[in-house]
Short mmCIF file of C-alpha atoms in Angstrom, two decimals:
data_model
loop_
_atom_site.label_atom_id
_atom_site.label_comp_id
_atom_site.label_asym_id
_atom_site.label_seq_id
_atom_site.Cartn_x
_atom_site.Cartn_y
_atom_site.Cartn_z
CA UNK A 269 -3.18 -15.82 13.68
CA UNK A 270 -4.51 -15.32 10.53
CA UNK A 271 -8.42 -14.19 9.75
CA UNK A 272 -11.06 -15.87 8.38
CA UNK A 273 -11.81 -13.56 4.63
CA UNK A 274 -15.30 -13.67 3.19
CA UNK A 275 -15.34 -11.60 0.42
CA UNK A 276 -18.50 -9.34 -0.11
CA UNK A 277 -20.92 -9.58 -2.88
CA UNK A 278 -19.94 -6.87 -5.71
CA UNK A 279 -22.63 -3.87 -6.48
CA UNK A 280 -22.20 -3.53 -9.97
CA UNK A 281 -20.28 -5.48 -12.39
CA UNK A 282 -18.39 -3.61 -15.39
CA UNK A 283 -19.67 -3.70 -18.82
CA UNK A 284 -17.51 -4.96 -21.44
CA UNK A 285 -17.78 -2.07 -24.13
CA UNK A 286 -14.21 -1.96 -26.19
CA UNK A 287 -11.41 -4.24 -27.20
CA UNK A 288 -8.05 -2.63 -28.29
CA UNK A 289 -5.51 -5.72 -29.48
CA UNK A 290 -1.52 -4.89 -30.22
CA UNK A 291 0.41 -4.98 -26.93
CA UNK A 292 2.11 -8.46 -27.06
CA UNK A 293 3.39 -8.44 -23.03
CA UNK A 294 2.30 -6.91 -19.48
CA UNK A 295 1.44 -3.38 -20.10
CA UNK A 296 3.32 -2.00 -16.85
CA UNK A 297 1.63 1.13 -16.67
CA UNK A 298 -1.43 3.77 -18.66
CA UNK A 299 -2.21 6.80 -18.02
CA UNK A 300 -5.80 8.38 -19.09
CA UNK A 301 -4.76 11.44 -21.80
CA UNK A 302 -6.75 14.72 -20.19
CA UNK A 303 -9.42 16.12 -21.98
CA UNK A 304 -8.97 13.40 -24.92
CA UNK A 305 -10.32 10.15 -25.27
CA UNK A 306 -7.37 8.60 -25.31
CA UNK A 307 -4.99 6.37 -23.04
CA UNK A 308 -1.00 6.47 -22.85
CA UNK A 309 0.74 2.53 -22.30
CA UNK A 310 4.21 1.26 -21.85
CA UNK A 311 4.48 -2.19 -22.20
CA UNK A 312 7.14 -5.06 -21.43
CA UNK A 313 7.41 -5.58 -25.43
CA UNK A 314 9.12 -2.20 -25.42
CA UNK A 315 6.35 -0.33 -26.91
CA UNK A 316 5.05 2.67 -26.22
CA UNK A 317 1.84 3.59 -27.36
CA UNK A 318 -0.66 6.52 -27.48
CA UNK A 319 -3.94 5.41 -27.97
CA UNK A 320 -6.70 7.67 -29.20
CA UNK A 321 -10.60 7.07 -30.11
CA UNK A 322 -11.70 7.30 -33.92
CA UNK A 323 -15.41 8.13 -35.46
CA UNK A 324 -15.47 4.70 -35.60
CA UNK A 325 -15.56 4.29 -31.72
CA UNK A 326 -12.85 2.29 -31.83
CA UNK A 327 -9.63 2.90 -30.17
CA UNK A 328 -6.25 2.83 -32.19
CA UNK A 329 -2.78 4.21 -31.81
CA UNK A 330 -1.99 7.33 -33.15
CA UNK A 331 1.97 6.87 -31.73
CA UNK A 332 3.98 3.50 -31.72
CA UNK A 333 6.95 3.66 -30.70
CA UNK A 334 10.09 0.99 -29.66
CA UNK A 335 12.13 1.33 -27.15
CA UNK A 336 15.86 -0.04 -26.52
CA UNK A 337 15.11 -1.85 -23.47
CA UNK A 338 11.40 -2.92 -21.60
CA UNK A 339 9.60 -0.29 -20.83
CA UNK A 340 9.17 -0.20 -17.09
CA UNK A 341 7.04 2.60 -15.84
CA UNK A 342 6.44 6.26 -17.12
CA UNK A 343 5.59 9.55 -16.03
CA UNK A 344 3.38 12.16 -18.17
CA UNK A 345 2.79 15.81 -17.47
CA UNK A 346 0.03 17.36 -18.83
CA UNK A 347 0.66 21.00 -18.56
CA UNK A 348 4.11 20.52 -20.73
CA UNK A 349 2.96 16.70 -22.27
CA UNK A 350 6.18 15.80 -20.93
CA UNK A 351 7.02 12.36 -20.90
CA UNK A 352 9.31 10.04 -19.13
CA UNK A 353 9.99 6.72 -19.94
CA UNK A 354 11.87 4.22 -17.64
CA UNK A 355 13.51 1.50 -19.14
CA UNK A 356 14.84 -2.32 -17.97
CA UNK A 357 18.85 -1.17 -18.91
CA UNK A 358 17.98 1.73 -16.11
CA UNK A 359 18.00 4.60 -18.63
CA UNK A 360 15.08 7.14 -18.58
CA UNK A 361 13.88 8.52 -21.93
CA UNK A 362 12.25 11.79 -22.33
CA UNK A 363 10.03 13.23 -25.16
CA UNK A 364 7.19 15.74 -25.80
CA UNK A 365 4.28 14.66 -27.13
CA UNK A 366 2.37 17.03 -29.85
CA UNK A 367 -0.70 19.14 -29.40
CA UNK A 368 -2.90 16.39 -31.41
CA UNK A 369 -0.88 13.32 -29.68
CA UNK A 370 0.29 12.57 -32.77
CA UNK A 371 4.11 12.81 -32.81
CA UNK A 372 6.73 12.04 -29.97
CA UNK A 373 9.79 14.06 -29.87
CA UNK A 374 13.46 12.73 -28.26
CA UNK A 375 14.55 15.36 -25.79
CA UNK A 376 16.99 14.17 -23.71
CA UNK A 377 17.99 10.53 -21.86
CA UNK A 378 18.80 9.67 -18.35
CA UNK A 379 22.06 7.38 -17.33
CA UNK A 380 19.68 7.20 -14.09
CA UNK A 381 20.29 3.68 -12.26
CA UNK A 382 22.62 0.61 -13.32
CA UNK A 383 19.30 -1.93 -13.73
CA UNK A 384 15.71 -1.82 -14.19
CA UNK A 385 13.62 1.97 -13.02
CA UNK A 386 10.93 0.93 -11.20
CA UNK A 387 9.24 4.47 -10.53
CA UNK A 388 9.50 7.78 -11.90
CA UNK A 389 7.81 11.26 -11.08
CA UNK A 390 8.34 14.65 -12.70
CA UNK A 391 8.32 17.83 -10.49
CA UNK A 392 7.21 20.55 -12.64
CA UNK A 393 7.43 23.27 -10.04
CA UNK A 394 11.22 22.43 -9.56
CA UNK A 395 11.93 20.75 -12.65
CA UNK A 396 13.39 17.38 -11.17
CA UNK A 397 13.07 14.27 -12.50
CA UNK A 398 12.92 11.60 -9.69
CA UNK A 399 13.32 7.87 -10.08
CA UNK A 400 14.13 4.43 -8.43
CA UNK A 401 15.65 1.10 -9.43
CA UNK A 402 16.12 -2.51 -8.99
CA UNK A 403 19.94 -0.76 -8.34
CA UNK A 404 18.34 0.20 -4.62
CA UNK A 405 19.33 3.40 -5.53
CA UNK A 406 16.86 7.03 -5.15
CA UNK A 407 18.25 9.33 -7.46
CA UNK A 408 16.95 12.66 -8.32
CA UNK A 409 17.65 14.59 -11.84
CA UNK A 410 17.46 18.18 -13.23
CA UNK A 411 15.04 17.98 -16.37
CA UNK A 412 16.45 21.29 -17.60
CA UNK A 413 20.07 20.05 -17.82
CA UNK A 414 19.71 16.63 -17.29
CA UNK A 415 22.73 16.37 -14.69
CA UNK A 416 22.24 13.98 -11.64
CA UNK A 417 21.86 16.16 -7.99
CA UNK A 418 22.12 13.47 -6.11
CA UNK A 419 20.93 9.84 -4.33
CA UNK A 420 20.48 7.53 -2.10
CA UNK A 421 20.47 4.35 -1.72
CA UNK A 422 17.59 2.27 -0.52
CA UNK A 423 17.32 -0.70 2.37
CA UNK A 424 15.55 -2.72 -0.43
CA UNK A 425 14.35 -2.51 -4.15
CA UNK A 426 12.03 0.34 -4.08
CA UNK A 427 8.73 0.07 -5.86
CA UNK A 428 6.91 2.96 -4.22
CA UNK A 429 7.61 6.57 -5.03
CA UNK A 430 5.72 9.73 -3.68
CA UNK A 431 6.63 13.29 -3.43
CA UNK A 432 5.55 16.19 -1.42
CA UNK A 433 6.25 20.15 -3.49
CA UNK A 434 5.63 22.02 -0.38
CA UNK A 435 7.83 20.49 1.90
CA UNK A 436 10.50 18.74 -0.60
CA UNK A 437 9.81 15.30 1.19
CA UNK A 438 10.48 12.62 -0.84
CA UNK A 439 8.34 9.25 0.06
CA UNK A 440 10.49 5.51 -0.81
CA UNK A 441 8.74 2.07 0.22
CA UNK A 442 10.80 -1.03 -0.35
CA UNK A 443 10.38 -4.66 -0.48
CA UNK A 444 11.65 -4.90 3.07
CA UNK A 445 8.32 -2.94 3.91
CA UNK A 446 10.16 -0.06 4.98
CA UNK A 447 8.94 3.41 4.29
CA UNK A 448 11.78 5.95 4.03
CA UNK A 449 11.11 10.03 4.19
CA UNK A 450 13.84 12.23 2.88
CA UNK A 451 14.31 16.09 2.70
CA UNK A 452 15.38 16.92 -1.07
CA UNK A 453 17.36 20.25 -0.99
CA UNK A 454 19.24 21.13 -4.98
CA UNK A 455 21.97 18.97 -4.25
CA UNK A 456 21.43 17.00 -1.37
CA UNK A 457 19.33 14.95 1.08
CA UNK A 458 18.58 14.58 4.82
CA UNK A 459 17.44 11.04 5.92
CA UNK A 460 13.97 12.41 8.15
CA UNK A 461 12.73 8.92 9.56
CA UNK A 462 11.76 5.63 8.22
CA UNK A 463 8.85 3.67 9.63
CA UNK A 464 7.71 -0.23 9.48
CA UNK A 465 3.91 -1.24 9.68
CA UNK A 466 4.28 -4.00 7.00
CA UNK A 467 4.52 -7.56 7.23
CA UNK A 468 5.16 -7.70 3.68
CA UNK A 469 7.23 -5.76 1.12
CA UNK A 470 5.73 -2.48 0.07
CA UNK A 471 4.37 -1.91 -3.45
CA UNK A 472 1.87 0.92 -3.63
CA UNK A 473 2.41 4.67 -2.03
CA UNK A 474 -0.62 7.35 -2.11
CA UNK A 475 -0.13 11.05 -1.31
CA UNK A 476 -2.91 13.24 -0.29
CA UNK A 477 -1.26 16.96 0.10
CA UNK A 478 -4.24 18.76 1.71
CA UNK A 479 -4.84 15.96 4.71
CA UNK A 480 -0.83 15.09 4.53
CA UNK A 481 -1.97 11.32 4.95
CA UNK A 482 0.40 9.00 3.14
CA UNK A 483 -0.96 5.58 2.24
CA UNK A 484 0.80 2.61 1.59
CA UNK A 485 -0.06 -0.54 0.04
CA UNK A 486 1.89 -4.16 0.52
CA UNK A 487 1.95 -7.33 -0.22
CA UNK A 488 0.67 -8.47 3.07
CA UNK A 489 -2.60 -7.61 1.47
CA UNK A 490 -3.66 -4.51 3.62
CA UNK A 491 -3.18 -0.90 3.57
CA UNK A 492 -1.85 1.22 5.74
CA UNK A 493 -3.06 5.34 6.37
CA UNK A 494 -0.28 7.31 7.80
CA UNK A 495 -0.89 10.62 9.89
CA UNK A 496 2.05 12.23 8.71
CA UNK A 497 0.86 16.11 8.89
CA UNK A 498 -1.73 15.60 11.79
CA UNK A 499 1.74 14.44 14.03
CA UNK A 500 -0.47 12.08 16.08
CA UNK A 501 1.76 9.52 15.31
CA UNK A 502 -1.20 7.16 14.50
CA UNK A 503 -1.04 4.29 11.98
CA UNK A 504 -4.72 3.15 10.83
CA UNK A 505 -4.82 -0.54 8.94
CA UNK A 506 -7.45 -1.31 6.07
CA UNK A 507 -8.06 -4.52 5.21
CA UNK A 508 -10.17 -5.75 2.50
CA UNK A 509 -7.86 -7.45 -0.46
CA UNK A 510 -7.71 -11.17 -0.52
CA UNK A 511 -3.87 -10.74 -2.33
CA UNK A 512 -1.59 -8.49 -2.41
CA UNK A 513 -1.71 -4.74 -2.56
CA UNK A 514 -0.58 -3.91 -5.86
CA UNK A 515 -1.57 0.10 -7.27
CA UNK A 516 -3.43 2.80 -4.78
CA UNK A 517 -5.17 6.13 -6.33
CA UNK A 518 -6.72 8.50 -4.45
CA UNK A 519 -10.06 10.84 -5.31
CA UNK A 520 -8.57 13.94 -3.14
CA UNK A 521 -11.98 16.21 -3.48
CA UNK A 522 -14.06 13.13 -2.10
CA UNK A 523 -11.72 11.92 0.50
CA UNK A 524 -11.74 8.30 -1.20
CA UNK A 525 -9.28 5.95 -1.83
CA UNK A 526 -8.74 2.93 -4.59
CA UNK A 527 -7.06 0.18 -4.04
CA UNK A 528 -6.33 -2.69 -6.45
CA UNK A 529 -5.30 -6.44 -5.91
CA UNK A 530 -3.13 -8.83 -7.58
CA UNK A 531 -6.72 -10.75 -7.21
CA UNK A 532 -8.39 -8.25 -9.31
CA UNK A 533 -10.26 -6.82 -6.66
CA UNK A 534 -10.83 -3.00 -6.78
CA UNK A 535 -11.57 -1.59 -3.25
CA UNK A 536 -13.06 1.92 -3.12
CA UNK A 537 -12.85 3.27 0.78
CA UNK A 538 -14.36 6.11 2.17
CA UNK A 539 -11.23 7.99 3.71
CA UNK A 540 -13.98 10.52 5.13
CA UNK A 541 -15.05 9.02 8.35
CA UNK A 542 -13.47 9.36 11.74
CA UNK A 543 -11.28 6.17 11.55
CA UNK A 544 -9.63 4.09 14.51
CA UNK A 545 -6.44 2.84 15.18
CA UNK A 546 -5.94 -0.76 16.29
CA UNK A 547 -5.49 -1.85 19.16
CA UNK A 548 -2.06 -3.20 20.00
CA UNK A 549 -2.09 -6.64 20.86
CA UNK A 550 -1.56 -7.87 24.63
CA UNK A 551 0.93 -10.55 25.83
CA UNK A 552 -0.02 -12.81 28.81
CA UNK A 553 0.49 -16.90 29.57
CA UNK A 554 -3.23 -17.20 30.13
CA UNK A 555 -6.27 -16.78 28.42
CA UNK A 556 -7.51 -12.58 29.39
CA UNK A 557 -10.75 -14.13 30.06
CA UNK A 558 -11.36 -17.26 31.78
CA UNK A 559 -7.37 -17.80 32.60
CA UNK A 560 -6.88 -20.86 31.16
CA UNK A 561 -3.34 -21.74 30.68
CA UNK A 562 -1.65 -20.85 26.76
CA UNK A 563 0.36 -24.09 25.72
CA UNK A 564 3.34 -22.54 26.62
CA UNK A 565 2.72 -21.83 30.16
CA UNK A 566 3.77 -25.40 31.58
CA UNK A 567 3.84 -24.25 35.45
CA UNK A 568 0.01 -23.06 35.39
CA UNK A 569 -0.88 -26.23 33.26
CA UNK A 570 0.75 -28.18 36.40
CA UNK A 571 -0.99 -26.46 38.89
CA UNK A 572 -4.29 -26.79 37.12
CA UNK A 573 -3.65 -29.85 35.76
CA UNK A 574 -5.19 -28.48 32.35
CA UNK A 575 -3.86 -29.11 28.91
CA UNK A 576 -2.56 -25.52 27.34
CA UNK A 577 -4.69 -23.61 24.88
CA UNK A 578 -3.50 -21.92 21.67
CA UNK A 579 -3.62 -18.04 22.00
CA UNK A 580 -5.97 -15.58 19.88
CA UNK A 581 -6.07 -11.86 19.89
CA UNK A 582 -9.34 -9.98 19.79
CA UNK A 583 -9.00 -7.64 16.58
CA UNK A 584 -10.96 -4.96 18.59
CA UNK A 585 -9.69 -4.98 22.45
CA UNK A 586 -6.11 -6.39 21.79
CA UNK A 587 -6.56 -8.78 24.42
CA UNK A 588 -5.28 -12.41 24.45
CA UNK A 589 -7.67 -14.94 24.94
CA UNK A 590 -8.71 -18.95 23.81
CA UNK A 591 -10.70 -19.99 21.24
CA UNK A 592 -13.26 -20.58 23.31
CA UNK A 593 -13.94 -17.32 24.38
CA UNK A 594 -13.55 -15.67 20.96
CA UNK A 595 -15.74 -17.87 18.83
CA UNK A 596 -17.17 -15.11 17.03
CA UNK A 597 -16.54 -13.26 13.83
CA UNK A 598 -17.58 -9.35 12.94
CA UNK A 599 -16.66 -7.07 10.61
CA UNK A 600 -15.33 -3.59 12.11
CA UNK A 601 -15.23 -1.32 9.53
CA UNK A 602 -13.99 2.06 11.68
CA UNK A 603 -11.34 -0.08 12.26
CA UNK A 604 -10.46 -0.99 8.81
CA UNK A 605 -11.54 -4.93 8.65
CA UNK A 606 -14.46 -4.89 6.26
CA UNK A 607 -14.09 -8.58 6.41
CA UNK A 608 -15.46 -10.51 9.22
CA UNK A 609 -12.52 -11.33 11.82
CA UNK A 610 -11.82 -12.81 15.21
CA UNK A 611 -13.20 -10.74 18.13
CA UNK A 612 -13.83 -11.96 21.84
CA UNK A 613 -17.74 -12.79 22.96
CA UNK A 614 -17.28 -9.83 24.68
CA UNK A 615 -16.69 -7.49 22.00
CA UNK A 616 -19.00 -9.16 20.14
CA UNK A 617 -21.80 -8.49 21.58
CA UNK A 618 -20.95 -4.48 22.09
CA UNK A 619 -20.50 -3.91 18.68
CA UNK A 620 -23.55 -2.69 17.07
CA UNK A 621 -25.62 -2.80 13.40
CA UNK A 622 -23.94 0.83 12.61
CA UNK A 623 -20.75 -0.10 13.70
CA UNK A 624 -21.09 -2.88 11.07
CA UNK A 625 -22.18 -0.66 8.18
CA UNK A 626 -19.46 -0.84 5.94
CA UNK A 627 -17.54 2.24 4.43
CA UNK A 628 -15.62 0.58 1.61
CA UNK A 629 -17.13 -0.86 -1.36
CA UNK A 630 -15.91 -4.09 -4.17
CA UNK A 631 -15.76 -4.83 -7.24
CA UNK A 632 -14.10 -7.41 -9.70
CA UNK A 633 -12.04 -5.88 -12.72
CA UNK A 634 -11.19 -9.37 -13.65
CA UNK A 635 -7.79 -9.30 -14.30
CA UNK A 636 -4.67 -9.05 -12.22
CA UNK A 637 -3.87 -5.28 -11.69
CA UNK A 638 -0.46 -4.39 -11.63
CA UNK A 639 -1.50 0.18 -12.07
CA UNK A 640 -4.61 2.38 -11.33
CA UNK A 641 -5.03 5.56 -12.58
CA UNK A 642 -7.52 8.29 -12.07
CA UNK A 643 -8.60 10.91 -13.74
CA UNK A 644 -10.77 12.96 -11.45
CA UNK A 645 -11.92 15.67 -14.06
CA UNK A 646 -14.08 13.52 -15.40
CA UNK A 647 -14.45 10.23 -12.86
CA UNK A 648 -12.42 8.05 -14.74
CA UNK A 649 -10.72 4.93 -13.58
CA UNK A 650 -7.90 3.74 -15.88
CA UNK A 651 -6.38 -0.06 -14.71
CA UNK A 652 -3.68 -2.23 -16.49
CA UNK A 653 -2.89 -5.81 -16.18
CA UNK A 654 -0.58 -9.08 -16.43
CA UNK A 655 -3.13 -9.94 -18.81
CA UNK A 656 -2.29 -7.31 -21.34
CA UNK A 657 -5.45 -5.83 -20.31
CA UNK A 658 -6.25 -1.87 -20.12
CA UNK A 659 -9.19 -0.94 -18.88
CA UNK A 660 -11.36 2.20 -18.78
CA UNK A 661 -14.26 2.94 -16.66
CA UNK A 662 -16.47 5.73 -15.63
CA UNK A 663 -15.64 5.79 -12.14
CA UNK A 664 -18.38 7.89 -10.54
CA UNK A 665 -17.57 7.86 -6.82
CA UNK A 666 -18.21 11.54 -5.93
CA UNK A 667 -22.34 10.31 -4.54
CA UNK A 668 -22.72 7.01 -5.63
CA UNK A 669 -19.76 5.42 -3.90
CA UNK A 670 -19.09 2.20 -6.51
CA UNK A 671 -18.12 2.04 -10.09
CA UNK A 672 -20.36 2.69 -12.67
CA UNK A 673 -20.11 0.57 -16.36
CA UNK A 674 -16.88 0.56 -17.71
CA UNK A 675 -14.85 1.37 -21.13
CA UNK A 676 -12.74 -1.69 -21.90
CA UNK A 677 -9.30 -1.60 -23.73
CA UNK A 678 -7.83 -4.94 -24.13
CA UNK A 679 -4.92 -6.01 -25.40
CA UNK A 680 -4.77 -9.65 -26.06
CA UNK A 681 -1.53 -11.93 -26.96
CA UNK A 682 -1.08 -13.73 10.82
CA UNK A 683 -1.01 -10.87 8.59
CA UNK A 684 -3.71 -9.32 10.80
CA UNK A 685 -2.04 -7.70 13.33
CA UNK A 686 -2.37 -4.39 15.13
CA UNK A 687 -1.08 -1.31 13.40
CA UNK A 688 2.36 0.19 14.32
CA UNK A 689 2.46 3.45 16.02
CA UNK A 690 4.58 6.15 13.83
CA UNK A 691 7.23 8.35 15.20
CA UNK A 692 8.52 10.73 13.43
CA UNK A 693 10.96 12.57 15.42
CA UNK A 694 11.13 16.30 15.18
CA UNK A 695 11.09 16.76 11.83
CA UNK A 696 8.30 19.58 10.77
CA UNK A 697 6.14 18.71 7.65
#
């Protein structure tokens, strides 16, 4: 049974303070250039672009560059200014950027998958270039030589990629809304354990290394926090999009994360509070109740001679009851609903003015979001759009907890359910 979503009144709306025109498609994915003021953007018109700030104020691209194919995603290293392009013929580029961001250099190119990349990320510390594709295929590349290790291939298009240095686990979510963990070795791979929380496809993955908490984003429209170091096998659900899931950040030295929507919501949460799973949801014929018969159970409607009632779950017991007796609404933020949803009269009235307080804040970027990035050096939030829109903000979420005024680049021309419990077998992370 689906909830009822009121969104929540924003705190601060962006200012509009720059407009940067050139990129003629969807700009797939930017990248904020450390201790510049200047952006990185691959677009669908095949362009890549650095874009740096003048005297003038004004932003304007010191590289432009075509590619072969669409540009599809990228990866940039600051340390070495490394940076990997995938493309839409499955090839990924590499070059190194100058000093002054000036010049891009060809180093080597990728035959990686047989269709479009969909994710990269470069591993300095082992020098591997990983990457997935519309091919279904997880494939995993020496930068040094460029020679393939090895692969594997996927249940579903992948479009989530995260990877752990200490451990060598390797993090894939699909469209299916599977979430596959592999152990990388130089050559080969171990298949650890996949898990399913997801009602729809996955198409955001978060890593935080110090809490080992893996986040996933879908488009089901919720997110999903996964205990993976802790071993507690628990699952906690955050809901607070109104579309799907569609790019996830996360602020490790303040414990928050950002989420973005394909309805241009931006949902800071407060990852820093003791957090509850779900409940799972109960099965019975009757209302948990007042035991009035669900349609379904015809021999108790005979008996009773009642007419069958449709069946609700209480989002913080888990137990099945009537409409009736679950007329109310609350939010339950510890929980992860921000938004006000079902809960029985029971519940209702337990649940108390702190319990309401909510620990996620929301904001309107105005366009449809399709990456976040964030640079937390200096608390800024990066996001690109379908509308050819790059944005730049001051994201100042270390006290204040919502976004402060933003720098604009533009580029003109029943999901609700109960979270999953995770096994993950013996496996040590």
């Amino acid at each position: 049974m689906a909830a009822e979503i009121q969104p929540k009144p924003l705190t601060r709306k962006p200012i509009l303070l720059q407009r940067v025109e050139g990129s003629q498609e969807v700009v797939n994915m930017a990248v904020i250039v450390p201790k510049e003021e200047g952006v990185i953007s691959v677009s669908e018109d095949r362009t890549v672009r650095v874009w740096l700030k003048r005297d003038s104020g004004q932003y304007w691209p010191s590289i432009y560059h075509v590619m072969p194919s669409p540009c599809s995603c990228m990866s940039f290293n600051p340390e070495t200014r490394r940076l990997s392009i995938g493309l839409d013929n499955g090839t990924i580029s590499e070059f190194l950027l100058s000093e002054d961001y000036n010049k891009m250099t060809p180093v080597k190119n990728y035959q990686a998958h047989q269709s479009r990349v969909t994710m990269i990320l470069f591993v300095l510390e082992l020098e591997w270039v990983l990457s997935t594709g519309q091919d279904k295929q997880f494939a995993w590349h020496c930068s040094e030589s460029g020679q393939r290790l090895g692969g594997y291939r996927t249940s579903a298009v992948a479009s989530g990629l995260q990877f752990d240095v200490e451990t060598r686990h390797v993090f894939i979510g699909d469209h299916s809304g599977q979430v596959t963990i592999l152990k990388l070795e130089q050559e080969n791979c171990t298949l650890v354990t996949t898990f399913r929380g997801h009602t729809g496809g996955v198409t955001a993955l978060c890593w935080d290394p110090v809490q080992r908490v893996l986040f996933s984003g879908s488009s089901d429209h919720s997110v999903i926090m996964w205990d993976i170091g802790g071993r507690k096998g628990t699952a906690i659900e955050l809901q607070g999009h109104n579309d799907r899931v569609q790019a996830l950040s996360y602020a490790q030295h303040t414990r928050q994360l950002i989420s973005c929507g394909g309805d241009g919501g931006i949902v800071v949460w407060n990852m820093d509070v003791e957090r509850q799973e779900t409940p799972e949801w109960l099965d019975s014929d009757s209302c948990q109740k007042c035991d009035q018969p669900f349609f379904w159970n015809f021999k108790q409607m005979w008996d009773s001679k009642k007419i069958g009632l449709r069946q609700h779950h209480c989002r913080k017991c888990g137990r099945a009851v009537c409409g009736k007796c679950s007329s109310k609404r609350s939010s339950i933020p510890l929980m992860g609903f921000e938004f006000e949803v079902r809960v029985c009269d029971s519940c209702h009235e337990a649940i108390t003015d702190e319990e309401r307080a909510p620990t996620a804040t929301f904001h309107d970027s105005k366009h449809n979001i399709v990456h976040v990035h964030f640079d937390a050096t200096r608390g800024w939030l990066l996001t690109s759009g379908t509308d050819k829109v790059i944005k730049v903000g001051c994201c100042l979420i270390l006290e204040a907890f919502h976004l402060w005024p933003c720098v604009n680049i533009q580029e003109p021309q029943d999901h609700m359910r109960s979270a999953p419990k995770l096994t993950l077998g013996n496996e040590h992370f």
